[in-house]
Short mmCIF file of C-alpha atoms in Angstrom, two decimals:
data_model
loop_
_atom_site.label_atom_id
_atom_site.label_comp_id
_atom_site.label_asym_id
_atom_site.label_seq_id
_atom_site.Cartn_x
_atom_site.Cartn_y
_atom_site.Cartn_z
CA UNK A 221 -3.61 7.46 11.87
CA UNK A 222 -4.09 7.61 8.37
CA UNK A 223 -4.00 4.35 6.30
CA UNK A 224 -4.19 4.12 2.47
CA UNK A 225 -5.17 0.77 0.44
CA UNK A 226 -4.76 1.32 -3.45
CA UNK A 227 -6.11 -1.63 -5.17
CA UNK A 228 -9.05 -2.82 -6.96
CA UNK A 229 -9.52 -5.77 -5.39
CA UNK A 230 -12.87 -6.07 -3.33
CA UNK A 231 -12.49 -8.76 -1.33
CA UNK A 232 -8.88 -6.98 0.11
CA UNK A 233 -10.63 -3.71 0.12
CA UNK A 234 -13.45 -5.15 2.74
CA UNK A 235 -10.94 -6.98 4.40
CA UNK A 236 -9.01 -4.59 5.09
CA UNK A 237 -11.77 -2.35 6.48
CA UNK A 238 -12.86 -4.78 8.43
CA UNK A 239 -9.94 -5.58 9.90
CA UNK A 240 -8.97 -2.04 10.63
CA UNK A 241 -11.97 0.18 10.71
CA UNK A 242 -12.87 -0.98 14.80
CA UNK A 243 -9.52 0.18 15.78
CA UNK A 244 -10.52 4.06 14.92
CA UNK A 245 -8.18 4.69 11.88
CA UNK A 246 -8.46 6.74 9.42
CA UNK A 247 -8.95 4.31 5.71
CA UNK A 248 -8.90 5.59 2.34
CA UNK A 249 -9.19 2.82 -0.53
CA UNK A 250 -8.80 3.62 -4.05
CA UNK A 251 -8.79 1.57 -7.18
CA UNK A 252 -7.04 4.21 -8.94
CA UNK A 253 -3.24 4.80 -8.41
CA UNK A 254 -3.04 8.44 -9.83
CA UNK A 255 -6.44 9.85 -7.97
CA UNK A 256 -4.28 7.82 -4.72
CA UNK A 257 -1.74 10.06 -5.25
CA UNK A 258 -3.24 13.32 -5.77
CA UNK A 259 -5.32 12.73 -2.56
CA UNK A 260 -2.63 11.48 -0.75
CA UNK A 261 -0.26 14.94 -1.20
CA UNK A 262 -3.29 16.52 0.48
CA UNK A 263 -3.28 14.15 3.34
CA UNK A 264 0.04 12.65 4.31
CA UNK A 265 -0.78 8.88 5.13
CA UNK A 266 1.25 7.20 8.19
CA UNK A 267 1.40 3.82 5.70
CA UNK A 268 0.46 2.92 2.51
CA UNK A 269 -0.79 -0.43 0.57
CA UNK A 270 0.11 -1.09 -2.74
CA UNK A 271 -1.57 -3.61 -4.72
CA UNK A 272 -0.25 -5.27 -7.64
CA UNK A 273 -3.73 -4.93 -9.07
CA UNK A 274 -4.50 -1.18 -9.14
CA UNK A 275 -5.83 0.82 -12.30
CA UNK A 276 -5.24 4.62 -13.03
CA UNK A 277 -1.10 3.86 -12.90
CA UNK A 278 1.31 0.69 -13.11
CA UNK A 279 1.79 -0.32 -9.55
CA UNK A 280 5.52 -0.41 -9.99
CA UNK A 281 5.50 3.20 -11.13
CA UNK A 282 3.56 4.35 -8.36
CA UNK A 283 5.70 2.61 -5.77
CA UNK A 284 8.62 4.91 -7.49
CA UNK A 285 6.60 8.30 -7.37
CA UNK A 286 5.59 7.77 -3.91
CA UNK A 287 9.09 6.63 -2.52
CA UNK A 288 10.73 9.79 -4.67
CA UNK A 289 8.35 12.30 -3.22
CA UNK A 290 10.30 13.68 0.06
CA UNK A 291 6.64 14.35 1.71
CA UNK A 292 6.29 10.21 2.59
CA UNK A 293 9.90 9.63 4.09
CA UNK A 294 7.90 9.05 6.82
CA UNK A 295 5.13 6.69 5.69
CA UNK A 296 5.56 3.11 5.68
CA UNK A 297 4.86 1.57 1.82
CA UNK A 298 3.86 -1.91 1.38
CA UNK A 299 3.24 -3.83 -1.19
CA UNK A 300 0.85 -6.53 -2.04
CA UNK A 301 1.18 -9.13 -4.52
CA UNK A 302 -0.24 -12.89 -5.03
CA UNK A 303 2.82 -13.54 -6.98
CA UNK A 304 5.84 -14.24 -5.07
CA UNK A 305 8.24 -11.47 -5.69
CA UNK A 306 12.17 -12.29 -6.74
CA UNK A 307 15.17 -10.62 -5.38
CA UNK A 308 13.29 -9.45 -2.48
CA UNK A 309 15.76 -7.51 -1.31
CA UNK A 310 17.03 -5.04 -4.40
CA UNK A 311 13.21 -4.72 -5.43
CA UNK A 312 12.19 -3.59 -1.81
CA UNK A 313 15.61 -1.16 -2.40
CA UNK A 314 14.63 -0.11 -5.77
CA UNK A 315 10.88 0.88 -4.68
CA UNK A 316 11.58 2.46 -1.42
CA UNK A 317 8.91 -0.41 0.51
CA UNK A 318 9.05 -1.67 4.13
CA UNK A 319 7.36 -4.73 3.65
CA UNK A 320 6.39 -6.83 0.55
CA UNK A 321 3.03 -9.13 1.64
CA UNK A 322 2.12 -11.82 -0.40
CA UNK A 323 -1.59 -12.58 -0.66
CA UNK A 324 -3.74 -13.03 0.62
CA UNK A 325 -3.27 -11.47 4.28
CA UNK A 326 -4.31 -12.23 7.27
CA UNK A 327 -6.64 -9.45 9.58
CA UNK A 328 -4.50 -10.56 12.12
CA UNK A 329 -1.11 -10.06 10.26
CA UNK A 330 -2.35 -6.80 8.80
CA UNK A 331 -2.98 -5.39 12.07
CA UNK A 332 0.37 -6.40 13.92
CA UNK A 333 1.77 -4.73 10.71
CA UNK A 334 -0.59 -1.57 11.15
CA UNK A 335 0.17 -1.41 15.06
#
Protein backbone atom coordinates (compact mmCIF):
# COMPACT_ATOMS: atom_id res chain seq x y z
CA UNK A 1 0.00 0.00 0.00
CA UNK A 2 1.17 3.21 -0.86
CA UNK A 3 1.13 6.03 1.79
CA UNK A 4 2.04 9.71 1.17
CA UNK A 5 3.01 12.33 4.08
CA UNK A 6 3.45 15.97 2.61
CA UNK A 7 4.77 18.13 5.26
CA UNK A 8 7.85 19.65 6.46
CA UNK A 9 7.66 18.82 9.73
CA UNK A 10 10.48 16.38 11.02
CA UNK A 11 9.42 15.22 13.99
CA UNK A 12 5.81 13.99 12.04
CA UNK A 13 7.89 12.87 9.17
CA UNK A 14 9.95 10.27 11.60
CA UNK A 15 6.97 9.57 13.34
CA UNK A 16 5.23 8.62 10.89
CA UNK A 17 7.90 6.27 9.50
CA UNK A 18 8.29 4.85 12.44
CA UNK A 19 5.07 4.13 13.09
CA UNK A 20 4.38 2.70 9.69
CA UNK A 21 7.54 1.57 8.05
CA UNK A 22 7.47 -2.19 10.24
CA UNK A 23 4.15 -2.87 8.82
CA UNK A 24 5.73 -3.19 5.06
CA UNK A 25 4.13 -0.06 3.39
CA UNK A 26 5.12 1.72 0.90
CA UNK A 27 6.06 5.79 2.47
CA UNK A 28 6.82 8.68 0.47
CA UNK A 29 7.35 12.08 2.53
CA UNK A 30 7.76 15.30 0.90
CA UNK A 31 8.14 18.80 2.16
CA UNK A 32 7.08 20.10 -1.06
CA UNK A 33 3.35 20.07 -2.11
CA UNK A 34 3.84 20.53 -5.96
CA UNK A 35 6.94 17.85 -6.35
CA UNK A 36 3.97 15.61 -4.01
CA UNK A 37 1.86 15.97 -6.69
CA UNK A 38 3.79 15.40 -9.70
CA UNK A 39 5.12 12.14 -8.07
CA UNK A 40 2.00 11.17 -6.88
CA UNK A 41 0.18 11.13 -10.69
CA UNK A 42 2.97 8.62 -11.35
CA UNK A 43 2.12 6.50 -8.42
CA UNK A 44 -1.47 6.50 -7.29
CA UNK A 45 -1.27 6.53 -3.34
CA UNK A 46 -4.04 4.36 -1.36
CA UNK A 47 -4.08 7.62 1.30
CA UNK A 48 -2.63 10.73 1.59
CA UNK A 49 -1.41 13.23 4.56
CA UNK A 50 -1.71 16.69 4.31
CA UNK A 51 0.04 18.95 6.55
CA UNK A 52 -0.86 22.37 7.27
CA UNK A 53 2.85 23.07 7.17
CA UNK A 54 4.04 22.06 3.68
CA UNK A 55 6.19 24.36 1.24
CA UNK A 56 6.18 24.19 -2.67
CA UNK A 57 2.04 24.94 -2.57
CA UNK A 58 -0.62 26.33 0.05
CA UNK A 59 -1.91 23.28 1.76
CA UNK A 60 -5.46 24.33 1.15
CA UNK A 61 -4.81 24.50 -2.57
CA UNK A 62 -3.34 21.25 -2.74
CA UNK A 63 -6.13 19.57 -0.82
CA UNK A 64 -8.37 21.11 -3.88
CA UNK A 65 -6.04 19.81 -6.79
CA UNK A 66 -5.81 16.48 -5.34
CA UNK A 67 -9.62 16.01 -4.48
CA UNK A 68 -10.43 17.54 -8.26
CA UNK A 69 -8.12 15.13 -9.97
CA UNK A 70 -10.51 11.97 -10.86
CA UNK A 71 -7.19 9.63 -10.55
CA UNK A 72 -7.49 9.77 -6.31
CA UNK A 73 -11.37 9.09 -5.99
CA UNK A 74 -10.03 6.31 -4.49
CA UNK A 75 -7.37 7.52 -2.04
CA UNK A 76 -8.20 8.51 1.33
CA UNK A 77 -6.93 12.46 2.04
CA UNK A 78 -6.26 13.60 5.44
CA UNK A 79 -5.37 16.43 6.80
CA UNK A 80 -3.18 17.52 9.58
CA UNK A 81 -3.31 20.60 11.46
CA UNK A 82 -2.25 21.80 15.18
CA UNK A 83 -4.92 24.33 14.87
CA UNK A 84 -8.32 23.18 15.51
CA UNK A 85 -10.22 23.47 12.32
CA UNK A 86 -13.93 25.33 12.26
CA UNK A 87 -16.93 24.10 10.49
CA UNK A 88 -15.54 20.73 10.32
CA UNK A 89 -17.96 19.53 8.32
CA UNK A 90 -18.30 22.05 5.05
CA UNK A 91 -14.34 22.33 5.11
CA UNK A 92 -13.94 18.43 5.01
CA UNK A 93 -16.88 18.94 2.00
CA UNK A 94 -15.13 21.72 0.39
CA UNK A 95 -11.58 19.82 0.27
CA UNK A 96 -12.73 16.42 -0.62
CA UNK A 97 -10.83 14.87 3.00
CA UNK A 98 -11.84 11.76 5.01
CA UNK A 99 -10.44 12.72 8.11
CA UNK A 100 -9.12 16.04 9.58
CA UNK A 101 -6.33 15.03 12.57
CA UNK A 102 -5.35 17.51 14.83
CA UNK A 103 -1.76 17.33 16.10
CA UNK A 104 0.02 15.87 17.15
CA UNK A 105 -0.98 12.06 16.42
CA UNK A 106 -0.64 9.24 17.99
CA UNK A 107 1.48 5.95 16.21
CA UNK A 108 -1.23 4.16 17.51
CA UNK A 109 -4.11 6.36 16.07
CA UNK A 110 -2.24 6.74 12.81
CA UNK A 111 -2.12 3.15 12.30
CA UNK A 112 -5.85 2.20 13.15
CA UNK A 113 -6.40 5.07 10.59
CA UNK A 114 -3.83 3.46 8.04
CA UNK A 115 -5.33 -0.18 8.65
Amino acid sequence: MKIYLISKDSFLAQEFLLALASNSYNIEVHEDGLIALEDMRHSIPASIFVDNDCDGLNPLILLKLISRDSRFENSKIFFLSKDEIENKPDFIKEYGIFKVLNKPISNEKLLDLVL
